[in-house]
């Protein structure tokens, strides 16, 4: 394992662990910080050649990221359920290609009555 790749993978692992802790603790600020750290570390990993045991470690980190994704989806469902039952949001939302929730379906008049 090359030193730069190992350092980048260590940074990615730390960011993923921080993301998991933030999800479990319901800490939005820590979640945002860890997500930014994860993206930075991921860019570093992608820019370096992987050697030796690196691909196996990347696979393990990918599984950790998937586990975090499952936790995040669960939190999102919980929040959406709570807000829906409080009458604060619509039951369905639409996300644009960038993952932003600002996009809403367009209503079109298909006929003249």
PDB file of C-alpha atoms in Angstrom, residues 3-96:
ATOM      1  CA  UNK A   3       1.705   5.995   1.758  1.00  0.00           C
ATOM      2  CA  UNK A   4      -0.466   8.627  -0.030  1.00  0.00           C
ATOM      3  CA  UNK A   5      -3.175   6.062  -0.791  1.00  0.00           C
ATOM      4  CA  UNK A   6      -3.085   4.757   2.771  1.00  0.00           C
ATOM      5  CA  UNK A   7      -3.401   8.299   4.134  1.00  0.00           C
ATOM      6  CA  UNK A   8      -6.303   9.054   1.807  1.00  0.00           C
ATOM      7  CA  UNK A   9      -8.040   5.804   2.780  1.00  0.00           C
ATOM      8  CA  UNK A  10      -7.447   6.575   6.465  1.00  0.00           C
ATOM      9  CA  UNK A  11      -9.043  10.004   5.950  1.00  0.00           C
ATOM     10  CA  UNK A  12     -11.985   8.418   4.175  1.00  0.00           C
ATOM     11  CA  UNK A  13     -12.458   5.872   6.937  1.00  0.00           C
ATOM     12  CA  UNK A  14     -12.331   8.580   9.618  1.00  0.00           C
ATOM     13  CA  UNK A  15     -14.890  10.651   7.712  1.00  0.00           C
ATOM     14  CA  UNK A  16     -17.205   7.647   7.315  1.00  0.00           C
ATOM     15  CA  UNK A  17     -16.933   6.823  11.023  1.00  0.00           C
ATOM     16  CA  UNK A  18     -17.651  10.478  11.900  1.00  0.00           C
ATOM     17  CA  UNK A  19     -20.648  10.402   9.561  1.00  0.00           C
ATOM     18  CA  UNK A  20     -21.969   7.278  11.300  1.00  0.00           C
ATOM     19  CA  UNK A  21     -21.550   8.834  14.759  1.00  0.00           C
ATOM     20  CA  UNK A  22     -23.362  11.983  13.580  1.00  0.00           C
ATOM     21  CA  UNK A  23     -26.246   9.931  12.179  1.00  0.00           C
ATOM     22  CA  UNK A  24     -26.596   7.930  15.379  1.00  0.00           C
ATOM     23  CA  UNK A  25     -26.386  11.066  17.528  1.00  0.00           C
ATOM     24  CA  UNK A  26     -28.821  13.041  15.323  1.00  0.00           C
ATOM     25  CA  UNK A  27     -26.132  15.756  15.052  1.00  0.00           C
ATOM     26  CA  UNK A  28     -26.876  17.711  11.875  1.00  0.00           C
ATOM     27  CA  UNK A  29     -23.819  19.976  12.076  1.00  0.00           C
ATOM     28  CA  UNK A  30     -21.470  17.029  12.562  1.00  0.00           C
ATOM     29  CA  UNK A  31     -23.224  15.217   9.707  1.00  0.00           C
ATOM     30  CA  UNK A  32     -22.657  18.128   7.336  1.00  0.00           C
ATOM     31  CA  UNK A  33     -19.004  18.427   8.398  1.00  0.00           C
ATOM     32  CA  UNK A  34     -18.354  14.706   8.053  1.00  0.00           C
ATOM     33  CA  UNK A  35     -20.018  14.599   4.643  1.00  0.00           C
ATOM     34  CA  UNK A  36     -17.739  17.370   3.402  1.00  0.00           C
ATOM     35  CA  UNK A  37     -14.717  15.534   4.834  1.00  0.00           C
ATOM     36  CA  UNK A  38     -15.906  12.330   3.152  1.00  0.00           C
ATOM     37  CA  UNK A  39     -16.182  14.029  -0.228  1.00  0.00           C
ATOM     38  CA  UNK A  40     -12.701  15.569   0.116  1.00  0.00           C
ATOM     39  CA  UNK A  41     -11.180  12.232   1.104  1.00  0.00           C
ATOM     40  CA  UNK A  42     -13.004  10.459  -1.711  1.00  0.00           C
ATOM     41  CA  UNK A  43     -11.556  12.889  -4.260  1.00  0.00           C
ATOM     42  CA  UNK A  44      -8.078  12.133  -2.884  1.00  0.00           C
ATOM     43  CA  UNK A  45      -8.634   8.378  -3.111  1.00  0.00           C
ATOM     44  CA  UNK A  46      -9.928   8.657  -6.665  1.00  0.00           C
ATOM     45  CA  UNK A  47      -6.857  10.660  -7.723  1.00  0.00           C
ATOM     46  CA  UNK A  48      -4.370   8.024  -6.517  1.00  0.00           C
ATOM     47  CA  UNK A  49      -3.532   4.622  -7.962  1.00  0.00           C
ATOM     48  CA  UNK A  50      -4.582   1.716  -5.762  1.00  0.00           C
ATOM     49  CA  UNK A  51      -2.055  -1.014  -5.074  1.00  0.00           C
ATOM     50  CA  UNK A  52      -1.711  -4.120  -2.975  1.00  0.00           C
ATOM     51  CA  UNK A  53      -4.474  -4.417  -0.398  1.00  0.00           C
ATOM     52  CA  UNK A  54      -6.047  -1.043  -1.282  1.00  0.00           C
ATOM     53  CA  UNK A  55      -8.931  -2.456  -3.391  1.00  0.00           C
ATOM     54  CA  UNK A  56     -10.049  -4.702  -0.519  1.00  0.00           C
ATOM     55  CA  UNK A  57      -9.999  -1.741   1.852  1.00  0.00           C
ATOM     56  CA  UNK A  58     -11.964   0.367  -0.623  1.00  0.00           C
ATOM     57  CA  UNK A  59     -14.589  -2.398  -0.747  1.00  0.00           C
ATOM     58  CA  UNK A  60     -14.829  -2.432   3.046  1.00  0.00           C
ATOM     59  CA  UNK A  61     -15.201   1.352   3.114  1.00  0.00           C
ATOM     60  CA  UNK A  62     -17.850   1.096   0.420  1.00  0.00           C
ATOM     61  CA  UNK A  63     -19.834  -1.238   2.691  1.00  0.00           C
ATOM     62  CA  UNK A  64     -19.505   1.253   5.560  1.00  0.00           C
ATOM     63  CA  UNK A  65     -20.773   3.994   3.255  1.00  0.00           C
ATOM     64  CA  UNK A  66     -23.752   1.808   2.274  1.00  0.00           C
ATOM     65  CA  UNK A  67     -24.529   1.197   5.955  1.00  0.00           C
ATOM     66  CA  UNK A  68     -24.435   4.954   6.557  1.00  0.00           C
ATOM     67  CA  UNK A  69     -26.742   5.432   3.573  1.00  0.00           C
ATOM     68  CA  UNK A  70     -29.260   3.048   5.126  1.00  0.00           C
ATOM     69  CA  UNK A  71     -29.135   4.984   8.402  1.00  0.00           C
ATOM     70  CA  UNK A  72     -29.554   8.273   6.563  1.00  0.00           C
ATOM     71  CA  UNK A  73     -32.561   6.952   4.630  1.00  0.00           C
ATOM     72  CA  UNK A  74     -34.125   5.790   7.882  1.00  0.00           C
ATOM     73  CA  UNK A  75     -33.597   9.219   9.498  1.00  0.00           C
ATOM     74  CA  UNK A  76     -35.075  10.922   6.454  1.00  0.00           C
ATOM     75  CA  UNK A  77     -38.171   8.695   6.609  1.00  0.00           C
ATOM     76  CA  UNK A  78     -38.543   9.412  10.336  1.00  0.00           C
ATOM     77  CA  UNK A  79     -38.311  13.162   9.813  1.00  0.00           C
ATOM     78  CA  UNK A  80     -40.670  13.093   6.830  1.00  0.00           C
ATOM     79  CA  UNK A  81     -43.181  11.027   8.815  1.00  0.00           C
ATOM     80  CA  UNK A  82     -43.049  13.435  11.752  1.00  0.00           C
ATOM     81  CA  UNK A  83     -43.378  16.522   9.568  1.00  0.00           C
ATOM     82  CA  UNK A  84     -46.202  15.005   7.539  1.00  0.00           C
ATOM     83  CA  UNK A  85     -48.135  14.179  10.722  1.00  0.00           C
ATOM     84  CA  UNK A  86     -47.579  17.690  11.996  1.00  0.00           C
ATOM     85  CA  UNK A  87     -49.006  19.012   8.732  1.00  0.00           C
ATOM     86  CA  UNK A  88     -45.765  20.732   7.799  1.00  0.00           C
ATOM     87  CA  UNK A  89     -44.911  19.096   4.468  1.00  0.00           C
ATOM     88  CA  UNK A  90     -46.529  17.298   1.587  1.00  0.00           C
ATOM     89  CA  UNK A  91     -46.378  13.526   1.608  1.00  0.00           C
ATOM     90  CA  UNK A  92     -44.296  13.383  -1.569  1.00  0.00           C
ATOM     91  CA  UNK A  93     -41.281  15.363  -2.620  1.00  0.00           C
ATOM     92  CA  UNK A  94     -39.293  15.655  -5.793  1.00  0.00           C
ATOM     93  CA  UNK A  95     -35.522  15.968  -6.012  1.00  0.00           C
ATOM     94  CA  UNK A  96     -33.661  17.464  -8.939  1.00  0.00           C
TER      95      UNK A  96
END
